[in-house]
Amino acid sequence: MKKISISVLTVLSLFVGSFYLNTVEAAQESNADKMAESRETKTSHFTDIQGHWAQAAIQDAIQRGYADGYPDKRFLPNKQVTRAEFIKMAVSAMDIEVASLSSGSWYAPYVAAAESAGIYKAGDFGNSNLTERMTREEMAKLVVKALGYKDVEDKQWMYLASKDGIISGTAPGVISPTGTTTRAQAIAVIERLLQVKSGKTLPIDNYAVAAAEVYWHKTNIFSVAPEIFNGPDNKNNTGIKSWKVSNLKFEGKDGTTIQVEDLLAIDWNDPRDPNRKLLPTKNKLSYRTNSGGWAKFSDDLKCYVIIVNARIVINKNPKGYPITDRVNLHIHGYNGVPTGNSLIVPSVIESSDSSKKIYGLVIPKEKFSTDGSIRVSIESISAGAPIISQVLSRSILIR
């Protein structure tokens, strides 16, 4: 009889336990369904996101719980976001642990969490006022830190963020580092950040990358013509790593000083290249041939146009350096063969449009060889005075 009683109790115990587990699971499923339904209901409440370019990203952000609208059922996607608001959204989206603080502003716990996670530190935004609007460069800085980049140079933030597909241009070739950031833009950036952190490769706005490179170190040759100046063989102090802004101002023994403002590569075969506007029309643009004459550009000429904006800013010897508004640009180790109109590489370019004076070289994309090392250098135009020169970059390219 005892054995029967024990068996009955065991069965009852198992039944009760099973019933309890099923009840808890059902409650959990019910709560999850309610939360999902609540978040879906929230997104449908905000009438001002319907048809907005960032509607899908905003809905995802609301459903994930790191963004919300206002009590009047508006989300205000085009409202400028503050630094504090962006930090709060980024910290929440990345599930960074936030500790309760007994005092301080509403955003203090999120700022403390961001500091602990290493994605923000005091001084990152120029001043300590976190209620000010956030600029695109400040947003890029936090994002780049969240991706784990180290030893980032000044003004490199936009370049790294655009290179990973997180930041796009505000117009072709325009990155607007001091431009405003809206709530919608902030969410779009955070969504892309989460995707990159999960290992996804995003589409890249190449014009934005090139513009960000110019903003960072006053050239775009490594973005526009990477196969020549920044190929896979470049390591250590070659390619883009060889370029230093500090080298753009240099002087001769007598103190005569040259300042390079920028060095730009233009893809002649891309009619949408934002820097094509710097060039005159093709019928007013010529290059020197191997016969010593000049030939007009054509649409089928496969080349890059490299233009330099540089001048003598301190002239200690005016007679020795009579030309101060331009310099000689050299690309050493890049050897061309005749193509089309006998193009010699590198070849001087000339503009017959007096309103668009340009100084630089044209280099072909095809049928060229190298000595294995490409050096870009600048030198003074001298009249008997010692030539003042500076190597700006060194790249490895074996062809």
PDB file of N, CA, C and O in Angstrom, residues 224-256:
ATOM      1  N   VAL A 224      40.553  57.377 -54.785  1.00  0.00           N
ATOM      2  CA  VAL A 224      40.119  57.444 -56.180  1.00  0.00           C
ATOM      3  C   VAL A 224      40.930  56.497 -57.063  1.00  0.00           C
ATOM      4  O   VAL A 224      40.382  55.863 -57.975  1.00  0.00           O
ATOM      5  N   ALA A 225      42.219  56.373 -56.807  1.00  0.00           N
ATOM      6  CA  ALA A 225      43.082  55.492 -57.608  1.00  0.00           C
ATOM      7  C   ALA A 225      43.818  54.509 -56.711  1.00  0.00           C
ATOM      8  O   ALA A 225      45.056  54.465 -56.688  1.00  0.00           O
ATOM      9  N   PRO A 226      43.102  53.699 -55.947  1.00  0.00           N
ATOM     10  CA  PRO A 226      43.767  52.803 -54.988  1.00  0.00           C
ATOM     11  C   PRO A 226      44.625  51.744 -55.654  1.00  0.00           C
ATOM     12  O   PRO A 226      45.625  51.301 -55.081  1.00  0.00           O
ATOM     13  N   GLU A 227      44.263  51.321 -56.860  1.00  0.00           N
ATOM     14  CA  GLU A 227      45.029  50.268 -57.531  1.00  0.00           C
ATOM     15  C   GLU A 227      46.442  50.745 -57.874  1.00  0.00           C
ATOM     16  O   GLU A 227      47.338  49.920 -58.097  1.00  0.00           O
ATOM     17  N   ILE A 228      46.646  52.060 -57.917  1.00  0.00           N
ATOM     18  CA  ILE A 228      47.971  52.613 -58.209  1.00  0.00           C
ATOM     19  C   ILE A 228      48.689  53.051 -56.938  1.00  0.00           C
ATOM     20  O   ILE A 228      49.865  52.749 -56.730  1.00  0.00           O
ATOM     21  N   PHE A 229      47.971  53.757 -56.069  1.00  0.00           N
ATOM     22  CA  PHE A 229      48.624  54.381 -54.919  1.00  0.00           C
ATOM     23  C   PHE A 229      48.430  53.638 -53.593  1.00  0.00           C
ATOM     24  O   PHE A 229      49.097  53.955 -52.619  1.00  0.00           O
ATOM     25  N   ASN A 230      47.506  52.685 -53.548  1.00  0.00           N
ATOM     26  CA  ASN A 230      47.240  52.038 -52.248  1.00  0.00           C
ATOM     27  C   ASN A 230      46.898  50.564 -52.416  1.00  0.00           C
ATOM     28  O   ASN A 230      45.990  50.050 -51.771  1.00  0.00           O
ATOM     29  N   GLY A 231      47.635  49.892 -53.302  1.00  0.00           N
ATOM     30  CA  GLY A 231      47.368  48.489 -53.583  1.00  0.00           C
ATOM     31  C   GLY A 231      47.655  47.576 -52.404  1.00  0.00           C
ATOM     32  O   GLY A 231      48.163  48.004 -51.370  1.00  0.00           O
ATOM     33  N   PRO A 232      47.352  46.288 -52.560  1.00  0.00           N
ATOM     34  CA  PRO A 232      47.509  45.318 -51.454  1.00  0.00           C
ATOM     35  C   PRO A 232      48.953  45.102 -51.011  1.00  0.00           C
ATOM     36  O   PRO A 232      49.188  44.578 -49.926  1.00  0.00           O
ATOM     37  N   ASP A 233      49.919  45.480 -51.848  1.00  0.00           N
ATOM     38  CA  ASP A 233      51.328  45.297 -51.463  1.00  0.00           C
ATOM     39  C   ASP A 233      51.808  46.353 -50.480  1.00  0.00           C
ATOM     40  O   ASP A 233      52.915  46.245 -49.939  1.00  0.00           O
ATOM     41  N   ASN A 234      51.010  47.387 -50.267  1.00  0.00           N
ATOM     42  CA  ASN A 234      51.435  48.476 -49.382  1.00  0.00           C
ATOM     43  C   ASN A 234      51.245  48.103 -47.915  1.00  0.00           C
ATOM     44  O   ASN A 234      50.146  47.738 -47.496  1.00  0.00           O
ATOM     45  N   LYS A 235      52.293  48.214 -47.159  1.00  0.00           N
ATOM     46  CA  LYS A 235      52.262  47.901 -45.728  1.00  0.00           C
ATOM     47  C   LYS A 235      53.135  48.915 -44.994  1.00  0.00           C
ATOM     48  O   LYS A 235      53.877  49.678 -45.595  1.00  0.00           O
ATOM     49  N   ASN A 236      53.044  48.867 -43.694  1.00  0.00           N
ATOM     50  CA  ASN A 236      53.872  49.729 -42.840  1.00  0.00           C
ATOM     51  C   ASN A 236      53.783  51.185 -43.267  1.00  0.00           C
ATOM     52  O   ASN A 236      52.715  51.768 -43.206  1.00  0.00           O
ATOM     53  N   ASN A 237      54.863  51.761 -43.759  1.00  0.00           N
ATOM     54  CA  ASN A 237      54.881  53.190 -44.094  1.00  0.00           C
ATOM     55  C   ASN A 237      54.761  53.436 -45.595  1.00  0.00           C
ATOM     56  O   ASN A 237      55.371  54.362 -46.133  1.00  0.00           O
ATOM     57  N   THR A 238      54.005  52.620 -46.293  1.00  0.00           N
ATOM     58  CA  THR A 238      53.780  52.820 -47.718  1.00  0.00           C
ATOM     59  C   THR A 238      52.294  53.031 -47.978  1.00  0.00           C
ATOM     60  O   THR A 238      51.465  52.811 -47.113  1.00  0.00           O
ATOM     61  N   GLY A 239      51.968  53.468 -49.189  1.00  0.00           N
ATOM     62  CA  GLY A 239      50.571  53.725 -49.529  1.00  0.00           C
ATOM     63  C   GLY A 239      49.999  54.843 -48.687  1.00  0.00           C
ATOM     64  O   GLY A 239      50.690  55.834 -48.386  1.00  0.00           O
ATOM     65  N   ILE A 240      48.770  54.690 -48.275  1.00  0.00           N
ATOM     66  CA  ILE A 240      48.091  55.749 -47.517  1.00  0.00           C
ATOM     67  C   ILE A 240      48.801  56.037 -46.198  1.00  0.00           C
ATOM     68  O   ILE A 240      48.729  57.158 -45.685  1.00  0.00           O
ATOM     69  N   LYS A 241      49.509  55.054 -45.657  1.00  0.00           N
ATOM     70  CA  LYS A 241      50.200  55.244 -44.384  1.00  0.00           C
ATOM     71  C   LYS A 241      51.471  56.089 -44.522  1.00  0.00           C
ATOM     72  O   LYS A 241      52.041  56.514 -43.533  1.00  0.00           O
ATOM     73  N   SER A 242      51.903  56.319 -45.764  1.00  0.00           N
ATOM     74  CA  SER A 242      53.107  57.132 -45.959  1.00  0.00           C
ATOM     75  C   SER A 242      52.789  58.617 -46.036  1.00  0.00           C
ATOM     76  O   SER A 242      53.690  59.451 -45.971  1.00  0.00           O
ATOM     77  N   TRP A 243      51.528  58.943 -46.195  1.00  0.00           N
ATOM     78  CA  TRP A 243      51.121  60.344 -46.374  1.00  0.00           C
ATOM     79  C   TRP A 243      50.969  61.016 -45.020  1.00  0.00           C
ATOM     80  O   TRP A 243      50.233  60.540 -44.160  1.00  0.00           O
ATOM     81  N   LYS A 244      51.664  62.115 -44.837  1.00  0.00           N
ATOM     82  CA  LYS A 244      51.587  62.870 -43.588  1.00  0.00           C
ATOM     83  C   LYS A 244      51.261  64.328 -43.888  1.00  0.00           C
ATOM     84  O   LYS A 244      51.909  64.954 -44.741  1.00  0.00           O
ATOM     85  N   VAL A 245      50.279  64.861 -43.190  1.00  0.00           N
ATOM     86  CA  VAL A 245      49.910  66.260 -43.376  1.00  0.00           C
ATOM     87  C   VAL A 245      51.083  67.171 -43.046  1.00  0.00           C
ATOM     88  O   VAL A 245      51.257  68.235 -43.667  1.00  0.00           O
ATOM     89  N   SER A 246      51.910  66.759 -42.120  1.00  0.00           N
ATOM     90  CA  SER A 246      53.063  67.581 -41.721  1.00  0.00           C
ATOM     91  C   SER A 246      54.056  67.781 -42.863  1.00  0.00           C
ATOM     92  O   SER A 246      54.854  68.716 -42.849  1.00  0.00           O
ATOM     93  N   ASN A 247      54.024  66.898 -43.883  1.00  0.00           N
ATOM     94  CA  ASN A 247      54.939  67.025 -45.018  1.00  0.00           C
ATOM     95  C   ASN A 247      54.454  68.021 -46.065  1.00  0.00           C
ATOM     96  O   ASN A 247      55.180  68.311 -47.027  1.00  0.00           O
ATOM     97  N   LEU A 248      53.234  68.535 -45.899  1.00  0.00           N
ATOM     98  CA  LEU A 248      52.664  69.404 -46.918  1.00  0.00           C
ATOM     99  C   LEU A 248      53.189  70.831 -46.846  1.00  0.00           C
ATOM    100  O   LEU A 248      52.916  71.636 -47.738  1.00  0.00           O
ATOM    101  N   LYS A 249      53.912  71.147 -45.793  1.00  0.00           N
ATOM    102  CA  LYS A 249      54.562  72.446 -45.695  1.00  0.00           C
ATOM    103  C   LYS A 249      56.044  72.190 -45.450  1.00  0.00           C
ATOM    104  O   LYS A 249      56.414  71.550 -44.461  1.00  0.00           O
ATOM    105  N   PHE A 250      56.895  72.677 -46.362  1.00  0.00           N
ATOM    106  CA  PHE A 250      58.325  72.406 -46.246  1.00  0.00           C
ATOM    107  C   PHE A 250      59.109  73.586 -46.787  1.00  0.00           C
ATOM    108  O   PHE A 250      58.584  74.438 -47.526  1.00  0.00           O
ATOM    109  N   GLU A 251      60.367  73.668 -46.408  1.00  0.00           N
ATOM    110  CA  GLU A 251      61.169  74.835 -46.767  1.00  0.00           C
ATOM    111  C   GLU A 251      62.562  74.450 -47.212  1.00  0.00           C
ATOM    112  O   GLU A 251      63.055  73.346 -46.926  1.00  0.00           O
ATOM    113  N   GLY A 252      63.179  75.370 -47.945  1.00  0.00           N
ATOM    114  CA  GLY A 252      64.558  75.189 -48.383  1.00  0.00           C
ATOM    115  C   GLY A 252      65.524  75.726 -47.355  1.00  0.00           C
ATOM    116  O   GLY A 252      65.128  76.224 -46.290  1.00  0.00           O
ATOM    117  N   LYS A 253      66.796  75.655 -47.669  1.00  0.00           N
ATOM    118  CA  LYS A 253      67.821  76.083 -46.717  1.00  0.00           C
ATOM    119  C   LYS A 253      67.739  77.569 -46.401  1.00  0.00           C
ATOM    120  O   LYS A 253      68.131  78.001 -45.314  1.00  0.00           O
ATOM    121  N   ASP A 254      67.245  78.363 -47.365  1.00  0.00           N
ATOM    122  CA  ASP A 254      67.174  79.807 -47.122  1.00  0.00           C
ATOM    123  C   ASP A 254      65.867  80.238 -46.459  1.00  0.00           C
ATOM    124  O   ASP A 254      65.644  81.421 -46.228  1.00  0.00           O
ATOM    125  N   GLY A 255      64.999  79.267 -46.157  1.00  0.00           N
ATOM    126  CA  GLY A 255      63.734  79.582 -45.494  1.00  0.00           C
ATOM    127  C   GLY A 255      62.556  79.768 -46.438  1.00  0.00           C
ATOM    128  O   GLY A 255      61.419  79.959 -45.985  1.00  0.00           O
ATOM    129  N   THR A 256      62.809  79.728 -47.753  1.00  0.00           N
ATOM    130  CA  THR A 256      61.697  79.777 -48.713  1.00  0.00           C
ATOM    131  C   THR A 256      60.802  78.562 -48.476  1.00  0.00           C
ATOM    132  O   THR A 256      61.281  77.426 -48.414  1.00  0.00           O
TER     133      THR A 256
END
